[in-house]
XYZ file of C-alpha atoms in Angstrom:
520
model
C 86.454 95.741 130.136
C 87.805 96.832 133.398
C 85.743 98.942 136.007
C 87.636 101.804 137.560
C 86.565 103.605 140.604
C 87.899 106.832 142.417
C 86.419 109.769 144.451
C 85.866 112.965 143.683
C 86.462 116.209 145.020
C 83.191 116.122 146.496
C 83.861 112.615 148.034
C 81.492 111.074 145.080
C 82.377 107.827 143.735
C 83.068 107.803 140.316
C 82.776 104.728 137.712
C 84.912 104.587 134.595
C 84.983 101.362 132.353
C 87.819 100.642 129.776
C 87.030 98.181 127.235
C 89.274 95.534 125.762
C 91.250 97.443 123.232
C 90.584 100.530 124.125
C 93.069 103.101 126.239
C 91.959 105.883 128.766
C 94.369 108.608 128.874
C 95.170 110.431 132.248
C 96.257 114.231 132.014
C 97.339 116.309 134.622
C 100.307 118.428 135.778
C 102.957 117.336 138.054
C 101.385 116.920 141.487
C 97.968 116.423 140.481
C 97.752 112.884 141.328
C 98.393 110.780 138.257
C 100.592 108.144 139.942
C 98.835 107.979 142.850
C 95.654 106.955 140.939
C 97.034 104.272 138.941
C 98.365 102.794 142.159
C 94.889 102.610 143.458
C 93.481 101.212 140.845
C 95.977 98.377 140.703
C 95.956 97.561 144.475
C 94.838 94.487 145.395
C 93.884 93.422 141.582
C 95.847 90.532 140.044
C 94.163 91.301 136.517
C 95.676 94.959 136.622
C 99.491 95.019 135.488
C 100.797 98.481 136.699
C 104.253 99.856 134.621
C 105.358 102.617 137.294
C 106.952 105.636 135.438
C 109.774 106.002 138.044
C 110.953 102.393 137.888
C 114.676 102.036 137.842
C 115.356 100.515 134.602
C 118.988 99.392 135.349
C 119.257 95.775 134.587
C 122.394 94.117 136.721
C 122.933 91.655 134.288
C 121.923 90.264 130.839
C 121.747 86.861 131.800
C 118.948 84.838 133.279
C 120.108 84.549 136.887
C 116.783 83.417 139.095
C 115.413 80.162 139.577
C 111.851 79.292 138.921
C 111.044 79.306 142.717
C 112.566 82.857 143.076
C 110.811 84.073 139.990
C 107.809 83.079 141.294
C 108.280 84.250 144.301
C 109.221 87.899 143.105
C 105.883 87.715 140.968
C 103.931 87.510 144.659
C 106.727 90.328 146.098
C 105.324 92.715 143.578
C 101.945 92.132 144.096
C 102.174 92.871 147.720
C 104.236 96.059 147.419
C 101.593 97.356 144.854
C 98.927 96.071 147.558
C 100.631 98.114 150.379
C 99.629 101.204 151.662
C 103.156 102.308 151.389
C 104.063 101.635 147.630
C 103.529 105.376 146.521
C 105.938 107.244 148.866
C 108.598 104.214 149.298
C 111.448 103.227 146.651
C 110.757 99.711 147.636
C 110.206 96.970 144.997
C 109.468 99.032 142.113
C 112.555 100.018 142.004
C 114.269 97.041 142.851
C 116.599 94.559 140.521
C 115.039 91.426 141.727
C 111.584 92.499 139.850
C 113.813 92.999 136.827
C 115.749 90.042 136.826
C 112.243 87.980 137.470
C 111.054 89.637 134.255
C 114.115 88.213 132.272
C 113.091 84.823 133.299
C 109.926 85.017 132.796
C 110.427 85.876 129.310
C 112.990 82.839 128.851
C 110.673 80.831 130.436
C 107.956 81.270 127.937
C 110.155 80.990 124.753
C 111.463 78.206 126.480
C 107.903 76.540 126.849
C 106.988 77.748 123.150
C 109.965 75.844 121.658
C 109.055 72.613 123.740
C 105.339 72.698 122.435
C 106.848 73.619 118.949
C 108.774 70.153 119.006
C 105.701 68.224 120.171
C 103.346 69.959 117.634
C 105.686 69.089 115.131
C 105.964 65.560 116.241
C 102.210 65.202 115.707
C 102.093 66.745 112.453
C 100.077 69.678 113.541
C 101.222 72.343 110.931
C 98.510 74.936 111.920
C 99.927 74.876 115.419
C 103.360 74.982 114.785
C 102.816 78.418 112.285
C 100.714 80.042 115.513
C 103.694 78.997 117.940
C 106.075 80.476 115.449
C 104.200 83.611 115.103
C 103.962 83.775 119.047
C 107.756 83.612 120.562
C 107.970 86.275 122.751
C 110.961 87.769 121.824
C 109.986 87.735 118.225
C 107.103 90.234 118.936
C 109.524 92.501 121.030
C 111.349 92.633 118.113
C 108.762 93.233 115.840
C 107.351 95.747 118.656
C 110.998 97.815 118.406
C 110.488 97.611 114.668
C 107.097 99.376 114.729
C 108.282 101.908 116.931
C 111.697 102.739 114.927
C 114.007 101.421 117.505
C 116.666 99.705 115.225
C 117.410 96.786 117.801
C 116.632 93.507 117.601
C 117.316 90.940 120.565
C 118.618 87.402 120.897
C 119.509 84.499 123.470
C 122.554 82.711 123.306
C 123.769 79.526 123.974
C 124.074 80.432 127.697
C 120.615 82.185 128.393
C 122.453 85.688 128.059
C 120.044 88.511 126.192
C 122.109 89.908 123.042
C 121.522 93.065 121.209
C 122.282 93.881 117.670
C 121.785 97.358 116.826
C 122.030 98.763 113.241
C 124.853 101.049 112.612
C 126.810 99.378 115.698
C 129.594 96.209 114.667
C 128.873 93.205 117.004
C 126.589 91.863 119.527
C 126.433 93.725 122.873
C 124.837 92.477 126.216
C 121.241 93.664 127.239
C 122.141 95.629 130.065
C 124.088 98.066 128.012
C 121.461 99.597 126.401
C 120.232 103.368 126.747
C 117.329 103.584 129.696
C 114.895 104.450 127.145
C 115.899 101.183 124.911
C 115.430 99.402 128.556
C 112.187 101.446 129.127
C 110.591 100.341 125.868
C 111.727 96.637 126.670
C 109.980 96.724 129.897
C 106.871 97.969 128.490
C 106.581 95.651 125.397
C 107.687 92.483 127.476
C 105.222 93.215 130.473
C 102.604 93.888 127.522
C 103.277 90.563 125.636
C 103.465 88.537 128.931
C 100.267 89.736 130.426
C 97.598 87.110 130.928
C 94.427 86.959 128.484
C 91.933 90.154 129.696
C 94.202 92.108 132.188
C 94.617 95.687 132.119
C 97.831 97.602 131.731
C 98.630 100.642 133.415
C 101.739 102.762 132.409
C 102.762 105.824 134.436
C 104.399 108.576 132.167
C 105.978 106.867 129.214
C 107.615 109.805 127.987
C 109.837 109.763 131.382
C 112.635 107.631 129.203
C 110.775 107.419 125.540
C 110.155 110.478 123.524
C 107.086 110.843 122.039
C 108.333 109.629 118.400
C 108.656 106.559 120.168
C 106.251 105.855 122.623
C 103.283 106.580 120.449
C 103.826 103.894 118.026
C 105.299 101.369 120.441
C 101.992 101.838 122.457
C 99.914 101.661 119.277
C 101.655 98.460 118.096
C 101.789 96.727 121.209
C 97.653 97.624 121.333
C 97.341 96.230 118.359
C 99.117 92.812 119.308
C 97.113 92.622 122.356
C 93.577 93.681 121.422
C 92.184 91.797 124.610
C 93.948 93.906 127.122
C 92.751 97.133 128.333
C 95.199 100.486 128.684
C 95.257 103.320 131.140
C 98.120 105.538 130.328
C 99.198 108.504 132.628
C 101.186 111.008 130.671
C 102.204 114.669 130.391
C 102.132 114.235 126.437
C 98.803 115.630 125.227
C 99.847 114.124 121.557
C 99.504 110.626 122.862
C 95.607 110.732 123.304
C 95.587 112.725 119.901
C 96.830 109.985 118.313
C 94.112 107.721 119.466
C 90.661 108.903 118.115
C 88.785 105.752 120.185
C 90.446 107.044 123.287
C 89.291 108.871 126.505
C 90.614 111.457 128.353
C 90.380 112.097 132.466
C 91.822 115.175 132.857
C 93.046 115.647 136.817
C 93.413 119.388 138.131
C 94.656 118.438 141.547
C 94.303 115.521 144.699
C 92.171 117.184 147.400
C 90.927 115.834 150.822
C 87.908 113.661 149.842
C 89.471 112.791 146.272
C 90.400 114.437 142.973
C 89.170 117.627 140.777
C 88.732 116.034 137.190
C 86.659 115.845 134.117
C 86.301 113.072 131.844
C 86.495 113.406 128.077
C 85.186 110.977 125.886
C 85.950 112.833 122.571
C 89.682 113.080 122.197
C 89.402 113.981 118.535
C 88.607 117.401 119.830
C 91.703 118.402 121.676
C 93.237 119.844 118.670
C 93.772 120.364 115.180
C 96.556 118.515 113.555
C 98.761 121.154 112.962
C 98.841 122.037 116.934
C 99.566 118.138 117.197
C 102.671 118.488 115.200
C 103.775 121.480 117.262
C 103.312 119.651 120.616
C 106.335 117.329 120.121
C 106.518 115.622 116.874
C 109.974 114.823 115.070
C 111.223 117.381 113.179
C 109.652 116.090 110.092
C 105.949 115.878 109.564
C 103.976 114.561 106.606
C 100.292 115.419 106.316
C 97.924 112.956 104.949
C 94.496 112.500 103.667
C 92.064 110.485 105.566
C 91.043 110.633 109.504
C 93.089 109.498 112.289
C 91.323 106.233 112.904
C 92.206 105.708 109.157
C 93.826 102.101 108.454
C 96.008 103.768 105.645
C 98.040 105.331 108.343
C 100.112 101.769 109.520
C 101.115 102.129 105.663
C 102.410 105.730 105.671
C 103.963 105.518 109.239
C 105.965 102.240 108.536
C 107.372 103.538 105.166
C 108.139 106.999 106.783
C 109.373 105.839 109.849
C 111.514 108.759 110.351
C 108.547 111.426 110.114
C 105.819 112.029 111.819
C 102.553 111.251 109.999
C 99.592 112.843 110.894
C 95.968 112.545 109.030
C 94.291 115.767 107.853
C 91.572 115.710 105.957
C 90.997 115.983 102.635
C 93.290 116.960 100.073
C 92.789 120.998 100.476
C 93.122 119.948 104.012
C 96.624 118.789 103.458
C 97.864 121.437 101.465
C 96.606 124.095 104.099
C 98.148 122.055 106.815
C 101.563 121.745 105.138
C 101.592 125.172 104.305
C 100.483 126.323 107.645
C 103.034 124.759 109.250
C 105.826 126.121 107.063
C 104.573 129.500 107.479
C 105.001 129.171 110.978
C 108.589 128.501 110.647
C 109.803 130.751 113.690
C 107.964 129.196 116.157
C 109.391 125.458 115.871
C 112.078 123.365 113.943
C 109.965 121.320 111.622
C 109.750 120.905 108.012
C 106.580 119.966 106.649
C 105.381 117.976 103.912
C 102.063 116.717 102.355
C 100.905 113.403 100.507
C 97.740 113.205 98.525
C 96.027 110.299 96.710
C 96.253 110.666 92.921
C 92.842 110.330 91.825
C 93.375 112.628 88.595
C 94.863 115.607 90.031
C 95.632 117.951 86.803
C 97.802 120.259 89.088
C 100.399 117.752 90.286
C 103.500 120.363 89.459
C 101.311 123.261 91.320
C 100.907 121.044 94.643
C 104.878 119.503 94.715
C 106.036 123.485 94.502
C 104.228 123.912 97.837
C 105.586 120.726 99.187
C 102.464 118.429 98.502
C 103.305 114.904 96.407
C 101.016 113.037 94.711
C 101.170 109.146 95.232
C 101.000 107.188 91.804
C 97.756 105.613 92.828
C 94.413 106.553 92.701
C 94.477 105.990 96.627
C 96.910 104.720 99.457
C 94.312 101.736 99.758
C 95.685 100.175 96.567
C 99.115 99.541 98.088
C 97.647 96.770 99.838
C 96.754 95.339 96.351
C 99.619 96.158 94.445
C 101.326 92.924 92.639
C 104.067 93.212 94.741
C 102.502 93.064 97.896
C 99.828 90.320 96.618
C 103.446 88.052 95.792
C 104.683 88.793 99.089
C 101.543 87.468 100.924
C 101.386 84.891 98.570
C 104.453 83.419 99.166
C 103.579 83.899 102.986
C 100.218 81.940 102.838
C 102.020 79.230 100.629
C 99.272 79.613 97.965
C 99.737 77.643 94.737
C 98.287 80.138 92.854
C 100.428 82.374 90.514
C 100.707 86.128 91.035
C 99.515 86.067 87.304
C 96.353 84.120 88.092
C 95.518 86.332 91.144
C 95.901 89.399 89.080
C 94.027 87.700 86.186
C 91.312 86.739 88.791
C 90.648 90.124 90.354
C 89.965 91.798 86.688
C 87.779 88.823 85.950
C 85.487 89.909 88.641
C 85.314 93.111 87.399
C 81.658 93.974 85.787
C 80.553 96.482 83.023
C 78.203 98.217 85.619
C 81.564 98.369 87.904
C 83.498 100.042 85.111
C 80.714 102.704 84.209
C 80.338 103.467 87.991
C 84.058 103.879 88.599
C 84.839 105.894 85.273
C 81.781 108.056 86.699
C 83.575 108.442 89.773
C 86.906 109.082 88.420
C 85.370 111.462 85.882
C 83.744 113.559 88.680
C 87.098 114.146 90.653
C 88.634 114.943 87.616
C 86.412 117.478 86.626
C 85.749 118.980 90.176
C 89.728 119.158 90.333
C 90.032 120.787 86.695
C 87.389 123.359 87.907
C 89.373 123.902 91.307
C 92.606 124.263 89.688
C 90.952 127.043 87.720
C 89.641 129.196 90.233
C 92.056 132.040 91.088
C 93.493 132.689 94.558
C 92.341 136.528 95.918
C 95.474 138.137 94.893
C 94.994 136.770 91.605
C 91.307 137.891 90.882
C 90.649 140.136 88.203
C 87.484 141.854 88.451
C 87.591 142.824 85.048
C 88.059 139.331 83.403
C 85.519 138.035 81.043
C 87.016 134.526 81.480
C 88.774 132.986 83.785
C 89.751 129.871 81.141
C 87.997 127.334 83.231
C 86.612 124.637 80.896
C 85.801 120.752 81.552
C 83.723 118.462 78.997
C 81.852 116.385 81.672
C 80.839 113.733 78.780
C 83.868 113.715 77.141
C 86.221 113.169 80.637
C 83.357 110.093 81.471
C 84.203 108.421 77.667
C 87.919 108.778 78.042
C 87.930 107.208 81.390
C 85.260 104.632 80.401
C 87.386 103.692 77.462
C 90.563 103.416 79.725
C 89.123 101.227 82.191
C 87.688 99.071 79.455
C 91.337 98.494 77.878
C 92.918 97.964 81.381
C 90.547 95.323 82.170
C 90.574 93.500 78.564
C 94.786 93.487 79.172
C 94.384 92.273 82.564
C 96.370 95.279 83.756
C 95.965 95.099 87.232
C 98.389 97.174 87.937
C 97.059 99.794 85.761
C 93.928 99.564 87.082
C 94.921 100.134 90.741
C 96.862 103.380 89.698
C 93.772 104.997 88.002
C 90.850 103.973 89.648
C 89.353 103.407 92.938
C 89.038 99.575 93.570
C 87.242 99.448 97.610
C 84.331 98.916 95.942
C 85.182 96.246 93.710
C 84.717 92.782 94.126
C 88.590 92.428 93.476
C 89.816 92.819 97.137
C 87.665 89.856 97.837
C 88.519 87.433 95.223
C 92.423 88.223 96.334
C 91.611 87.397 99.639
C 89.477 84.538 99.207
C 92.191 83.040 96.544
C 94.994 83.639 99.550
C 92.586 81.784 102.025
C 92.211 84.457 104.045
C 88.615 85.144 105.184
C 88.072 88.735 104.141
C 89.738 91.902 102.752
C 90.179 93.056 106.315
C 91.658 89.993 107.576
C 94.281 89.951 104.304
C 95.024 93.843 105.034
C 95.777 92.966 108.894
C 98.627 90.521 107.315
C 100.027 93.264 105.073
C 100.355 95.563 107.609
C 102.107 92.850 110.056
C 104.343 91.637 107.407
C 105.674 95.713 106.781
C 106.977 95.561 110.347
C 108.315 91.737 110.011
C 109.967 91.899 106.464
C 112.373 94.499 105.716
C 112.418 93.928 101.709
C 108.667 94.339 101.386
C 108.509 97.245 103.535
C 111.540 98.518 101.038
C 109.202 97.414 97.965
C 106.470 99.595 99.495
C 108.790 102.663 100.386
C 109.745 102.447 96.665
C 106.197 102.728 95.250
C 105.861 106.230 97.077
C 107.366 109.624 96.799
C 109.913 110.577 98.796
C 109.315 114.024 100.212
C 112.493 115.026 102.296
């Protein structure tokens, strides 16, 4: 946790605490003192890393060109500049190419150290430590971050310690300093975060200055998941950034006065705006609304699969339909296309939904993707488990009890019953006051018996894929059995590995993409 203090307009000291893994967003118009406040917080504190928004992102060269002594001196120079009273009003160090050279040196030095340590652990036969070192190679983490932000770039060092870039759609490699300003800015934020000391705070000033929100939001989100030990402060004009972070808090700055700042602290970010207005504020041209809440762990799956779209959680199935229809009906206000995705869970009116631009996924719920046989098999190979995919699926089916089947058959029957009733209710325009019968029929007992018989047959056949397509598996013991068999301590740990693997493994991502509708 980092403690941040500032003076309000009456000269009284205000204190804000930002816990590790959480973010504080500083919002305000130009001239409200956002950058000045960040500098004040960073001044004289070695546990706070400031990434100024007005930093020059021109790297003079792509090769490591500093000595170790020069790099160490440059780190001290940076700290001296931040601590200076003139740091806000002079270009000085934060626009200096020496600092950027030092960052490149530190990245290469950290990688060289990791490689040397890997050799030592290999000689000592420490397989677990070798695996951990491979997962934490700095440049590998930078590449994963770019992938998570949908930046089609990978980095590598050549034999002369020159940082090379490979970009999808561009033939051949080119030097690192030939990237665009935005790509270099993303590299600086990612590298600073990856190299930060444990427990530090990262202060980012105006990430949107060089980065579109469609890049900056997933970039920061991935880095925060990568480094949960860090606290974050982000000063921005982009109100959509805090809206995408339901656990964040906001400090609104209205202006800097003689005694301090006129400000307002807001703890509940989610109250700032509904999903549709969030889309209008600065999303990509294609928007997909999905079921669930902004904090849902289903969102990373959707965001990875639909990387060229903005994915927004809208609530219930009805909310998704309303959000997609509402945004589409306001086409004169924006240039976006809206679609929706909803869980299958026995929807009887799929054709009607598709006609409205809302597509059911082929699973009872999106969480089933975590436990699709193809995904299980990919993680099985990654973990080195000797269990076969067939045995894993059979084991998942084997722990389903008769009580589980009855309970989940009732759950499926209820949703099917409710959906049939709901789909039969006419709109106001179609409502006929003279009608004696609306044609809404549904037999709860019959629906339940059909669902139970289906579930029993799937379990008897060991048809795990059929089960995740038709029934809610979250409350079963099956996810824990799968995670146990793959040597993960709990389903949540297994699901975390799946999310990370989607970023690292294009083949797995493509398989998951093939499981879900492509609404555009």
